[in-house]
Amino acid sequence: MTNGSIHNKPELAQYDANGQLRHLVGIGGLTAAQITRILDTADGFNTAPGTAPTKVPLLRGHTICNLFFENSTRTRTTFELAAQRLSADVVNFDVGTSSRTKGEHDLDTLYTLQAMGATLFCVRHPDDGAADYFARHVAPGVSVINAGDGTNAHPTQALLDVYTIRAHHPDFHNLRVALVGDVRHSRVARSTIAALQALGATDIRVVGPNAFLPHDVDQLGVSTTTDFAAGVDGADIIMGLRIQRERIQGSILEDENDYHRHYGLTANNLAHAKPDAHIMHPGPINRAVEIDADIAYGPNSLILEQVRNGIAVRMAIMALIAGGRTPNDTT
Amino acid sequence: MNAPPDVDELIQRLADGLRPLVGTPADTCVVGIETGGAWVAERLRPLLDPELPLGSLNISFYRDDFSTLGLHPRVGPSTLPVDITDKTVILVDDVLYTGRTVRAALNELFDYGRPAAVRLAALVDRDARELPFTADVVGQRLAIEPDQQIKLTGPEPLTLIFQ
């Protein structure tokens, strides 16, 4: 699981010959129809704020394992809630108290949990390509959902992002999106860009200091600018991104205050944006660095809606993966 | 094979049969099972009492064939406009066949609350029940060959077709 190794393998088949979703390790290769099916399914699980959450018996008998080798609050919680609301049994693998600290290989951990009856793994890992690697090693009938691997991909976050956007801007072809911040190290940005493009979005801008702009702009098919005002001009969606300190080697950003002044989602900077532009952020937010609290929780913010939608979208992915398969069907 | 029965006539028959079972809008609601049952429920309500709360159930997440067939291509949220606890629910289905759809609908209803009573109205009742359900009111009973299907198409016009 070394950086870049995933690009040297044949692409993992995320759908089987019958068009059944088997793994979700990335957005790459998904069609607009496949993404739309996931989003439409999520609609069925979504309840209005303040109403009782949907709990359905779809995955009764299934064991879903949250295999998190990296810290997470909202992602793990929403995966857990999604599984519980589908009536699955849920195991949360805590890396801090696991045998991994005794030297157990990650695959041994996977095989052990698989032997205990886990049929679906939601994997978060610091290494690029980890979810793909696990998906190639699980037993037939066992599935993997990528909950974020290194700087590579975070497909469920991307799907909940486009789900949230769709509710406010159904026409992706005429959508203008500005991603502001550390795109270079952001798995969310890569996956969200891919999902937006699959649904027809063409005007995607990446805004930030040079140190945060991606190296592979040509491959991503986005425009880049270091000028915040130009980048957010006319944008319907402005998505802030967290500075990925844990993935940055050495000091890449000299002055956070300077970053906040030039690129932070602040009232002052957003004066350059449309008054009705929606603000998004995958979380967790660094207040007073990439976003101010009054913007994060202001009238134009969709951030808490993103969190709420994360449960329905993950329920949809789990349901589509497990559908047509009994819990004991590992052949 | 005779021509399929006229849907409007069957809905009128359902309304006549249901009237003694329907209370006031405060204690009764009409709930149609998606998709055909919801169409029928929508036509049925004005014939009973236009003020009755109207809801719909999408039972995709409660079907017992999920593990073999997967999710239905069209899933959507169920809509119950009122708390059904302690109310009489007029549950409306288009074709009562094996009883599995009704089973799923009841499971879902009870996830929303505990109704005082559930009355089942079926536009058509055909043979081959697999679960012990019977409708309180039926538009028409039809004996259909096992290899045949009867289907309600709609929403405008509502038509029964043999397949």
CSV table of C-alpha atoms in Angstrom, one decimal:
chain,number,residue,atom,x,y,z
A,1,MET,CA,0.0,0.0,0.0
A,2,THR,CA,2.5,2.5,-1.1
A,3,ASN,CA,1.6,5.9,-2.5
A,4,GLY,CA,0.7,5.6,-6.2
A,5,SER,CA,0.8,1.8,-6.2
A,6,ILE,CA,-3.0,1.6,-6.9
A,7,HIS,CA,-2.5,3.3,-10.3
A,8,ASN,CA,-0.4,0.4,-11.5
A,9,LYS,CA,-3.1,-2.3,-11.0
A,10,PRO,CA,-6.1,-3.1,-13.2
A,11,GLU,CA,-9.0,-1.1,-12.1
A,12,LEU,CA,-11.1,-2.9,-9.4
A,13,ALA,CA,-14.6,-3.8,-10.6
A,14,GLN,CA,-16.9,-2.0,-8.2
A,15,TYR,CA,-20.0,-3.4,-9.9
A,16,ASP,CA,-20.5,-7.0,-10.8
A,17,ALA,CA,-21.7,-8.4,-14.1
A,18,ASN,CA,-25.3,-8.0,-13.0
A,19,GLY,CA,-24.8,-4.3,-12.4
A,20,GLN,CA,-24.8,-4.9,-8.6
A,21,LEU,CA,-22.6,-2.6,-6.5
A,22,ARG,CA,-20.1,-4.8,-4.8
A,23,HIS,CA,-17.4,-2.4,-3.4
A,24,LEU,CA,-17.1,1.4,-3.3
A,25,VAL,CA,-13.4,2.3,-3.2
A,26,GLY,CA,-13.6,5.4,-5.4
A,27,ILE,CA,-15.7,7.6,-7.6
A,28,GLY,CA,-13.5,7.0,-10.7
A,29,GLY,CA,-15.4,5.0,-13.3
A,30,LEU,CA,-18.9,5.5,-11.8
A,31,THR,CA,-21.4,6.7,-14.4
A,32,ALA,CA,-23.9,9.5,-13.8
A,33,ALA,CA,-26.7,6.9,-13.8
A,34,GLN,CA,-24.9,4.8,-11.1
A,35,ILE,CA,-24.3,7.9,-8.9
A,36,THR,CA,-27.9,9.1,-9.4
A,37,ARG,CA,-29.2,5.7,-8.3
A,38,ILE,CA,-27.3,6.0,-5.1
A,39,LEU,CA,-28.6,9.5,-4.5
A,40,ASP,CA,-32.2,8.5,-5.3
A,41,THR,CA,-31.9,5.6,-2.9
A,42,ALA,CA,-30.7,8.0,-0.2
A,43,ASP,CA,-33.8,10.1,-0.8
A,44,GLY,CA,-35.8,7.2,0.5
A,45,PHE,CA,-33.8,7.1,3.7
A,46,ASN,CA,-33.8,10.8,4.3
A,47,THR,CA,-36.1,12.2,6.9
A,48,ALA,CA,-36.9,15.9,7.4
A,49,PRO,CA,-35.1,17.6,10.3
A,50,GLY,CA,-37.0,17.1,13.5
A,51,THR,CA,-38.8,13.9,12.4
A,52,ALA,CA,-38.0,10.4,13.7
A,53,PRO,CA,-35.1,8.8,11.8
A,54,THR,CA,-35.9,5.9,9.4
A,55,LYS,CA,-35.0,2.5,10.8
A,56,VAL,CA,-35.6,-0.4,8.5
A,57,PRO,CA,-34.9,-4.1,8.6
A,58,LEU,CA,-32.9,-4.4,5.4
A,59,LEU,CA,-29.6,-5.6,6.8
A,60,ARG,CA,-30.8,-7.6,9.7
A,61,GLY,CA,-28.3,-10.5,10.1
A,62,HIS,CA,-25.5,-8.6,8.5
A,63,THR,CA,-22.4,-7.6,10.5
A,64,ILE,CA,-20.8,-4.4,9.4
A,65,CYS,CA,-17.3,-3.6,10.6
A,66,ASN,CA,-16.0,0.0,10.9
A,67,LEU,CA,-12.3,-0.6,10.4
A,68,PHE,CA,-10.7,2.7,11.1
A,69,PHE,CA,-6.9,2.9,11.2
A,70,GLU,CA,-7.2,6.7,11.4
A,71,ASN,CA,-9.0,9.0,13.8
A,72,SER,CA,-12.5,10.1,12.8
A,73,THR,CA,-15.5,11.5,14.5
A,74,ARG,CA,-18.2,12.3,12.1
A,75,THR,CA,-17.4,9.7,9.4
A,76,ARG,CA,-17.3,6.8,11.8
A,77,THR,CA,-20.3,8.0,13.7
A,78,THR,CA,-22.4,8.3,10.5
A,79,PHE,CA,-21.2,4.9,9.2
A,80,GLU,CA,-22.2,3.5,12.6
A,81,LEU,CA,-25.6,5.2,12.6
A,82,ALA,CA,-26.2,4.2,9.0
A,83,ALA,CA,-25.6,0.6,9.8
A,84,GLN,CA,-27.7,0.6,12.9
A,85,ARG,CA,-30.6,2.2,11.0
A,86,LEU,CA,-30.4,-0.6,8.5
A,87,SER,CA,-30.7,-3.0,11.5
A,88,ALA,CA,-27.2,-4.5,11.0
A,89,ASP,CA,-24.9,-5.5,13.8
A,90,VAL,CA,-22.0,-3.1,14.0
A,91,VAL,CA,-18.4,-3.7,15.2
A,92,ASN,CA,-16.2,-0.7,15.7
A,93,PHE,CA,-12.5,-1.6,15.3
A,94,ASP,CA,-10.5,0.6,17.6
A,95,VAL,CA,-7.0,0.7,16.3
A,96,GLY,CA,-5.7,2.1,19.5
A,97,THR,CA,-6.6,-1.0,21.5
A,98,SER,CA,-6.2,-3.5,18.8
A,99,SER,CA,-3.5,-6.2,18.2
A,100,ARG,CA,-2.2,-4.0,15.5
A,101,THR,CA,-0.2,-2.3,18.2
A,102,LYS,CA,1.3,-5.8,18.8
A,103,GLY,CA,2.4,-6.1,15.2
A,104,GLU,CA,-0.6,-7.7,13.6
A,105,HIS,CA,-0.7,-7.1,9.9
A,106,ASP,CA,-3.7,-5.1,8.6
A,107,LEU,CA,-4.8,-8.1,6.4
A,108,ASP,CA,-4.6,-10.4,9.4
A,109,THR,CA,-7.0,-8.0,11.2
A,110,LEU,CA,-9.3,-8.1,8.2
A,111,TYR,CA,-9.3,-11.9,8.0
A,112,THR,CA,-9.9,-12.2,11.7
A,113,LEU,CA,-12.9,-9.9,11.5
A,114,GLN,CA,-14.1,-11.6,8.4
A,115,ALA,CA,-13.9,-15.0,10.2
A,116,MET,CA,-16.2,-13.5,12.9
A,117,GLY,CA,-18.8,-13.0,10.2
A,118,ALA,CA,-18.3,-9.4,9.0
A,119,THR,CA,-19.9,-9.0,5.6
A,120,LEU,CA,-19.1,-5.4,5.0
A,121,PHE,CA,-16.0,-3.4,5.9
A,122,CYS,CA,-16.0,0.4,6.1
A,123,VAL,CA,-12.3,1.1,5.9
A,124,ARG,CA,-10.4,4.3,6.8
A,125,HIS,CA,-6.6,4.1,6.4
A,126,PRO,CA,-3.7,6.5,6.2
A,127,ASP,CA,-2.3,4.8,3.1
A,128,ASP,CA,-3.4,5.6,-0.5
A,129,GLY,CA,-5.0,2.6,-2.0
A,130,ALA,CA,-5.8,0.8,1.2
A,131,ALA,CA,-9.5,0.3,0.5
A,132,ASP,CA,-8.7,-1.1,-3.0
A,133,TYR,CA,-6.1,-3.4,-1.4
A,134,PHE,CA,-8.6,-4.8,1.1
A,135,ALA,CA,-11.3,-5.1,-1.5
A,136,ARG,CA,-9.0,-7.4,-3.6
A,137,HIS,CA,-8.3,-9.6,-0.5
A,138,VAL,CA,-11.8,-10.1,1.1
A,139,ALA,CA,-13.7,-13.3,0.5
A,140,PRO,CA,-16.3,-13.4,-2.3
A,141,GLY,CA,-19.5,-11.9,-0.9
A,142,VAL,CA,-17.7,-9.6,1.5
A,143,SER,CA,-17.6,-5.9,0.5
A,144,VAL,CA,-15.5,-2.9,1.2
A,145,ILE,CA,-16.5,0.7,1.4
A,146,ASN,CA,-13.7,3.3,1.4
A,147,ALA,CA,-14.2,5.7,4.3
A,148,GLY,CA,-11.1,7.6,3.2
A,149,ASP,CA,-7.6,6.4,2.3
A,150,GLY,CA,-4.6,8.7,2.5
A,151,THR,CA,-4.8,11.5,0.0
A,152,ASN,CA,-6.4,9.1,-2.6
A,153,ALA,CA,-10.2,9.0,-2.2
A,154,HIS,CA,-13.2,9.6,0.0
A,155,PRO,CA,-16.1,8.5,-2.1
A,156,THR,CA,-18.9,8.5,0.5
A,157,GLN,CA,-18.1,12.1,1.4
A,158,ALA,CA,-18.1,13.0,-2.3
A,159,LEU,CA,-21.5,11.4,-2.8
A,160,LEU,CA,-23.0,13.2,0.2
A,161,ASP,CA,-21.6,16.4,-1.1
A,162,VAL,CA,-23.2,16.0,-4.5
A,163,TYR,CA,-26.4,14.8,-2.8
A,164,THR,CA,-26.5,18.0,-0.7
A,165,ILE,CA,-25.7,20.1,-3.8
A,166,ARG,CA,-28.4,18.4,-5.8
A,167,ALA,CA,-31.1,19.4,-3.3
A,168,HIS,CA,-30.3,23.1,-4.0
A,169,HIS,CA,-28.9,23.1,-7.5
A,170,PRO,CA,-30.3,20.1,-9.5
A,171,ASP,CA,-28.7,21.2,-12.8
A,172,PHE,CA,-25.1,20.2,-12.5
A,173,HIS,CA,-24.3,21.3,-16.1
A,174,ASN,CA,-24.8,25.0,-15.1
A,175,LEU,CA,-23.2,24.7,-11.7
A,176,ARG,CA,-20.2,26.7,-10.7
A,177,VAL,CA,-18.1,25.3,-7.8
A,178,ALA,CA,-15.1,26.8,-6.1
A,179,LEU,CA,-13.0,24.5,-3.8
A,180,VAL,CA,-10.9,26.7,-1.5
A,181,GLY,CA,-7.9,25.5,0.4
A,182,ASP,CA,-5.7,22.4,0.6
A,183,VAL,CA,-6.7,20.5,-2.5
A,184,ARG,CA,-3.3,19.1,-3.0
A,185,HIS,CA,-3.6,16.8,0.0
A,186,SER,CA,-7.4,16.4,0.1
A,187,ARG,CA,-8.9,13.1,-0.8
A,188,VAL,CA,-12.3,14.7,-0.4
A,189,ALA,CA,-11.5,17.3,-3.1
A,190,ARG,CA,-10.4,14.6,-5.6
A,191,SER,CA,-13.5,12.5,-5.1
A,192,THR,CA,-15.9,15.4,-5.0
A,193,ILE,CA,-14.4,16.8,-8.2
A,194,ALA,CA,-14.8,13.4,-9.9
A,195,ALA,CA,-18.5,13.1,-8.7
A,196,LEU,CA,-19.3,16.6,-9.9
A,197,GLN,CA,-17.8,15.9,-13.3
A,198,ALA,CA,-19.6,12.6,-13.6
A,199,LEU,CA,-22.9,14.5,-13.1
A,200,GLY,CA,-22.0,17.1,-15.7
A,201,ALA,CA,-20.3,19.9,-13.9
A,202,THR,CA,-17.7,21.7,-15.9
A,203,ASP,CA,-17.0,24.9,-14.1
A,204,ILE,CA,-14.9,23.7,-11.1
A,205,ARG,CA,-12.3,26.1,-9.8
A,206,VAL,CA,-9.6,25.3,-7.2
A,207,VAL,CA,-8.5,28.3,-5.1
A,208,GLY,CA,-5.6,28.5,-2.8
A,209,PRO,CA,-2.0,29.3,-2.3
A,210,ASN,CA,0.4,27.7,-4.7
A,211,ALA,CA,1.5,25.2,-2.0
A,212,PHE,CA,-2.0,23.8,-1.9
A,213,LEU,CA,-2.8,23.6,-5.6
A,214,PRO,CA,-2.7,20.1,-7.0
A,215,HIS,CA,0.2,18.9,-9.1
A,216,ASP,CA,-2.0,17.1,-11.5
A,217,VAL,CA,-4.4,19.9,-12.6
A,218,ASP,CA,-4.5,18.7,-16.2
A,219,GLN,CA,-5.7,15.3,-15.1
A,220,LEU,CA,-8.2,16.7,-12.7
A,221,GLY,CA,-9.8,18.9,-15.4
A,222,VAL,CA,-10.3,22.0,-13.1
A,223,SER,CA,-9.1,25.6,-13.3
A,224,THR,CA,-6.8,26.9,-10.6
A,225,THR,CA,-6.2,30.4,-9.2
A,226,THR,CA,-4.4,31.9,-6.2
A,227,ASP,CA,-6.7,34.9,-6.4
A,228,PHE,CA,-9.6,34.3,-3.9
A,229,ALA,CA,-11.9,37.0,-5.3
A,230,ALA,CA,-11.5,35.7,-8.9
A,231,GLY,CA,-12.0,32.1,-7.8
A,232,VAL,CA,-15.2,32.6,-6.0
A,233,ASP,CA,-16.7,35.1,-8.5
A,234,GLY,CA,-20.1,33.9,-9.5
A,235,ALA,CA,-19.7,30.5,-7.8
A,236,ASP,CA,-22.9,28.8,-6.6
A,237,ILE,CA,-21.0,26.6,-4.2
A,238,ILE,CA,-18.0,27.5,-2.2
A,239,MET,CA,-16.4,24.5,-0.5
A,240,GLY,CA,-13.8,25.1,2.1
A,241,LEU,CA,-11.2,22.4,2.8
A,242,ARG,CA,-9.3,21.6,5.9
A,243,ILE,CA,-5.5,22.0,5.9
A,244,GLN,CA,-4.4,18.4,6.0
A,245,ARG,CA,-1.6,18.9,8.5
A,246,GLU,CA,-1.2,15.2,9.1
A,247,ARG,CA,-0.4,14.6,5.5
A,248,ILE,CA,2.0,17.5,5.0
A,249,GLN,CA,5.6,16.8,5.5
A,250,GLY,CA,7.6,19.7,6.7
A,251,SER,CA,6.3,23.2,7.0
A,252,ILE,CA,4.2,24.1,3.9
A,253,LEU,CA,2.3,26.9,5.4
A,254,GLU,CA,4.3,29.6,7.1
A,255,ASP,CA,1.5,31.7,8.6
A,256,GLU,CA,-2.0,30.5,9.4
A,257,ASN,CA,-3.1,34.0,10.1
A,258,ASP,CA,-2.0,35.0,6.7
A,259,TYR,CA,-3.8,32.1,5.1
A,260,HIS,CA,-7.0,33.0,7.0
A,261,ARG,CA,-6.7,36.6,5.9
A,262,HIS,CA,-6.3,35.7,2.2
A,263,TYR,CA,-8.2,32.4,1.8
A,264,GLY,CA,-10.4,31.9,4.9
A,265,LEU,CA,-14.1,31.8,4.4
A,266,THR,CA,-14.8,35.0,6.2
A,267,ALA,CA,-17.5,37.6,5.8
A,268,ASN,CA,-14.8,40.0,4.4
A,269,ASN,CA,-13.5,37.5,1.8
A,270,LEU,CA,-17.0,36.3,0.9
A,271,ALA,CA,-18.0,39.8,-0.1
A,272,HIS,CA,-16.4,38.9,-3.4
A,273,ALA,CA,-18.9,36.0,-3.8
A,274,LYS,CA,-22.6,36.0,-4.8
A,275,PRO,CA,-24.8,36.9,-1.8
A,276,ASP,CA,-26.7,33.6,-2.2
A,277,ALA,CA,-23.6,31.3,-2.7
A,278,HIS,CA,-23.9,28.2,-0.6
A,279,ILE,CA,-21.0,27.4,1.8
A,280,MET,CA,-19.9,23.8,2.3
A,281,HIS,CA,-17.1,22.1,4.2
A,282,PRO,CA,-16.5,18.3,4.7
A,283,GLY,CA,-15.3,18.9,8.3
A,284,PRO,CA,-13.8,18.9,10.7
A,285,ILE,CA,-13.5,22.7,10.5
A,286,ASN,CA,-10.6,24.7,11.8
A,287,ARG,CA,-12.2,27.8,13.1
A,288,ALA,CA,-10.4,31.0,12.3
A,289,VAL,CA,-8.1,29.2,9.8
A,290,GLU,CA,-10.1,28.1,6.8
A,291,ILE,CA,-13.6,29.2,8.0
A,292,ASP,CA,-15.1,31.5,10.6
A,293,ALA,CA,-17.8,30.2,12.9
A,294,ASP,CA,-20.4,32.8,11.8
A,295,ILE,CA,-20.0,31.6,8.2
A,296,ALA,CA,-20.0,27.9,9.1
A,297,TYR,CA,-23.2,28.2,11.0
A,298,GLY,CA,-24.6,31.1,9.0
A,299,PRO,CA,-27.7,31.2,6.7
A,300,ASN,CA,-25.9,30.2,3.6
A,301,SER,CA,-24.1,27.3,5.1
A,302,LEU,CA,-25.0,23.7,4.1
A,303,ILE,CA,-22.4,22.2,6.5
A,304,LEU,CA,-24.8,20.6,9.0
A,305,GLU,CA,-27.0,19.5,6.1
A,306,GLN,CA,-24.0,17.7,4.7
A,307,VAL,CA,-23.5,15.9,8.1
A,308,ARG,CA,-27.2,14.9,8.2
A,309,ASN,CA,-27.2,13.7,4.6
A,310,GLY,CA,-24.1,11.6,5.3
A,311,ILE,CA,-26.3,9.1,7.2
A,312,ALA,CA,-28.8,8.7,4.4
A,313,VAL,CA,-26.2,8.4,1.7
A,314,ARG,CA,-24.2,5.8,3.6
A,315,MET,CA,-27.4,3.9,4.2
A,316,ALA,CA,-28.0,3.9,0.5
A,317,ILE,CA,-24.6,2.6,-0.3
A,318,MET,CA,-24.7,-0.1,2.2
A,319,ALA,CA,-28.2,-1.2,1.1
A,320,LEU,CA,-27.3,-1.3,-2.6
A,321,ILE,CA,-24.2,-3.3,-1.8
A,322,ALA,CA,-25.9,-5.8,0.5
A,323,GLY,CA,-29.1,-6.1,-1.6
A,324,GLY,CA,-29.5,-9.4,-3.4
A,325,ARG,CA,-27.3,-11.2,-0.9
A,326,THR,CA,-28.1,-13.0,2.3
A,327,PRO,CA,-25.8,-12.5,5.3
A,328,ASN,CA,-24.3,-16.0,4.9
A,329,ASP,CA,-23.7,-15.6,1.1
A,330,THR,CA,-19.9,-15.5,1.0
A,331,THR,CA,-19.6,-17.7,-2.0
B,1,MET,CA,-60.3,-14.3,-20.6
B,2,ASN,CA,-62.8,-11.5,-19.9
B,3,ALA,CA,-61.9,-7.9,-20.2
B,4,PRO,CA,-60.4,-6.4,-17.0
B,5,PRO,CA,-62.9,-4.7,-14.7
B,6,ASP,CA,-63.5,-0.9,-14.8
B,7,VAL,CA,-61.3,0.8,-12.2
B,8,ASP,CA,-63.7,3.6,-11.3
B,9,GLU,CA,-66.4,1.2,-10.7
B,10,LEU,CA,-64.2,-0.9,-8.4
B,11,ILE,CA,-63.2,2.3,-6.5
B,12,GLN,CA,-66.8,3.2,-6.0
B,13,ARG,CA,-67.4,-0.3,-4.7
B,14,LEU,CA,-64.5,0.1,-2.2
B,15,ALA,CA,-65.9,3.4,-1.0
B,16,ASP,CA,-69.3,1.9,-0.4
B,17,GLY,CA,-67.8,-1.0,1.5
B,18,LEU,CA,-65.5,1.2,3.5
B,19,ARG,CA,-68.0,3.9,4.6
B,20,PRO,CA,-69.2,2.0,7.7
B,21,LEU,CA,-65.5,1.6,8.8
B,22,VAL,CA,-64.5,5.2,8.4
B,23,GLY,CA,-64.7,7.6,11.3
B,24,THR,CA,-63.8,11.3,11.3
B,25,PRO,CA,-60.6,13.0,10.0
B,26,ALA,CA,-59.5,13.2,13.6
B,27,ASP,CA,-59.4,9.4,14.1
B,28,THR,CA,-59.1,7.9,10.6
B,29,CYS,CA,-56.5,8.2,7.8
B,30,VAL,CA,-56.2,6.7,4.4
B,31,VAL,CA,-52.8,5.2,3.4
B,32,GLY,CA,-52.0,3.8,0.0
B,33,ILE,CA,-49.2,1.4,-0.7
B,34,GLU,CA,-47.0,2.7,-3.5
B,35,THR,CA,-47.5,2.8,-6.4
B,36,GLY,CA,-50.9,1.5,-7.4
B,37,GLY,CA,-52.4,1.5,-3.9
B,38,ALA,CA,-51.4,5.2,-3.6
B,39,TRP,CA,-53.2,6.0,-6.8
B,40,VAL,CA,-56.3,4.2,-5.6
B,41,ALA,CA,-56.2,5.9,-2.2
B,42,GLU,CA,-56.0,9.3,-3.8
B,43,ARG,CA,-59.3,8.5,-5.8
B,44,LEU,CA,-60.9,6.9,-2.8
B,45,ARG,CA,-60.5,9.7,-0.3
B,46,PRO,CA,-62.9,12.2,-1.8
B,47,LEU,CA,-65.6,9.5,-2.0
B,48,LEU,CA,-65.2,8.8,1.7
B,49,ASP,CA,-64.4,12.3,3.2
B,50,PRO,CA,-62.1,14.7,1.5
B,51,GLU,CA,-60.8,15.9,4.9
B,52,LEU,CA,-59.4,12.5,5.8
B,53,PRO,CA,-55.5,12.6,6.1
B,54,LEU,CA,-53.9,10.9,3.1
B,55,GLY,CA,-50.5,9.1,3.2
B,56,SER,CA,-48.5,6.7,1.2
B,57,LEU,CA,-46.1,3.9,2.0
B,58,ASN,CA,-43.1,2.9,0.0
B,59,ILE,CA,-42.4,-0.6,1.3
B,60,SER,CA,-39.1,-1.1,-0.7
B,61,PHE,CA,-37.1,-1.2,2.5
B,62,TYR,CA,-39.4,-3.7,4.2
B,63,ARG,CA,-39.8,-6.3,1.4
B,64,ASP,CA,-38.8,-9.9,2.3
B,65,ASP,CA,-37.2,-10.5,-1.1
B,66,PHE,CA,-34.4,-7.9,-0.5
B,67,SER,CA,-31.8,-10.5,0.1
B,68,THR,CA,-32.6,-12.2,-3.2
B,69,LEU,CA,-33.7,-9.4,-5.5
B,70,GLY,CA,-32.0,-6.3,-3.9
B,71,LEU,CA,-33.6,-2.9,-3.8
B,72,HIS,CA,-36.5,-2.0,-6.0
B,73,PRO,CA,-35.2,0.5,-8.7
B,74,ARG,CA,-37.8,3.1,-7.5
B,75,VAL,CA,-37.4,3.8,-3.8
B,76,GLY,CA,-38.8,6.8,-2.1
B,77,PRO,CA,-39.8,8.1,1.3
B,78,SER,CA,-43.1,7.1,2.8
B,79,THR,CA,-45.4,10.0,3.7
B,80,LEU,CA,-47.6,9.8,6.7
B,81,PRO,CA,-49.1,13.3,7.3
B,82,VAL,CA,-50.4,12.5,10.8
B,83,ASP,CA,-49.4,10.4,13.8
B,84,ILE,CA,-51.2,7.1,13.2
B,85,THR,CA,-51.1,6.0,16.9
B,86,ASP,CA,-54.6,5.3,18.1
B,87,LYS,CA,-56.1,6.0,14.7
B,88,THR,CA,-57.9,3.7,12.2
B,89,VAL,CA,-55.7,3.3,9.1
B,90,ILE,CA,-57.5,2.5,5.9
B,91,LEU,CA,-54.7,0.6,4.1
B,92,VAL,CA,-55.2,0.6,0.4
B,93,ASP,CA,-53.6,-1.9,-2.1
B,94,ASP,CA,-54.2,-2.3,-5.8
B,95,VAL,CA,-53.8,-6.1,-6.1
B,96,LEU,CA,-53.9,-8.4,-3.1
B,97,TYR,CA,-52.0,-11.5,-4.1
B,98,THR,CA,-49.5,-13.4,-1.9
B,99,GLY,CA,-50.0,-11.1,1.1
B,100,ARG,CA,-46.3,-10.3,1.3
B,101,THR,CA,-46.8,-6.6,0.3
B,102,VAL,CA,-49.4,-6.2,3.1
B,103,ARG,CA,-47.0,-7.9,5.6
B,104,ALA,CA,-44.3,-5.4,4.7
B,105,ALA,CA,-46.8,-2.5,4.9
B,106,LEU,CA,-47.9,-3.5,8.3
B,107,ASN,CA,-44.3,-3.8,9.5
B,108,GLU,CA,-43.6,-0.3,8.3
B,109,LEU,CA,-46.9,1.1,9.7
B,110,PHE,CA,-46.0,-0.2,13.1
B,111,ASP,CA,-42.6,1.5,12.9
B,112,TYR,CA,-44.5,4.7,12.7
B,113,GLY,CA,-46.9,4.0,15.6
B,114,ARG,CA,-49.6,1.8,17.0
B,115,PRO,CA,-52.8,2.2,15.1
B,116,ALA,CA,-56.1,1.5,16.8
B,117,ALA,CA,-57.1,-0.6,13.8
B,118,VAL,CA,-55.9,-1.3,10.3
B,119,ARG,CA,-58.6,-1.9,7.6
B,120,LEU,CA,-57.4,-3.4,4.4
B,121,ALA,CA,-59.0,-2.4,1.1
B,122,ALA,CA,-57.9,-4.1,-2.1
B,123,LEU,CA,-59.0,-3.0,-5.6
B,124,VAL,CA,-58.5,-6.6,-6.8
B,125,ASP,CA,-58.2,-9.8,-4.8
B,126,ARG,CA,-56.7,-12.7,-6.6
B,127,ASP,CA,-55.9,-16.3,-5.5
B,128,ALA,CA,-52.6,-17.8,-4.3
B,129,ARG,CA,-52.3,-16.2,-0.8
B,130,GLU,CA,-49.0,-17.3,0.9
B,131,LEU,CA,-49.6,-15.4,4.2
B,132,PRO,CA,-52.8,-15.3,6.3
B,133,PHE,CA,-54.3,-12.0,5.2
B,134,THR,CA,-57.7,-11.2,4.0
B,135,ALA,CA,-59.1,-7.8,2.9
B,136,ASP,CA,-61.9,-6.1,4.8
B,137,VAL,CA,-63.2,-4.6,1.6
B,138,VAL,CA,-62.5,-5.8,-2.0
B,139,GLY,CA,-63.4,-4.2,-5.3
B,140,GLN,CA,-63.5,-7.5,-7.1
B,141,ARG,CA,-62.2,-11.0,-6.6
B,142,LEU,CA,-60.6,-12.5,-9.7
B,143,ALA,CA,-59.5,-16.1,-10.4
B,144,ILE,CA,-56.4,-15.7,-12.5
B,145,GLU,CA,-54.1,-18.4,-13.9
B,146,PRO,CA,-50.9,-18.8,-12.0
B,147,ASP,CA,-48.8,-17.7,-15.0
B,148,GLN,CA,-50.9,-14.6,-15.5
B,149,GLN,CA,-50.5,-11.2,-13.8
B,150,ILE,CA,-53.0,-8.4,-13.3
B,151,LYS,CA,-51.5,-4.9,-13.1
B,152,LEU,CA,-52.8,-1.5,-12.4
B,153,THR,CA,-51.4,1.2,-14.7
B,154,GLY,CA,-51.7,4.9,-14.1
B,155,PRO,CA,-51.9,7.4,-12.7
B,156,GLU,CA,-54.1,8.8,-15.6
B,157,PRO,CA,-56.1,6.9,-16.5
B,158,LEU,CA,-56.2,4.1,-14.0
B,159,THR,CA,-56.5,0.9,-15.9
B,160,LEU,CA,-56.2,-2.8,-15.0
B,161,ILE,CA,-54.4,-4.9,-17.6
B,162,PHE,CA,-53.8,-8.6,-17.8
B,163,GLN,CA,-50.2,-9.7,-18.6
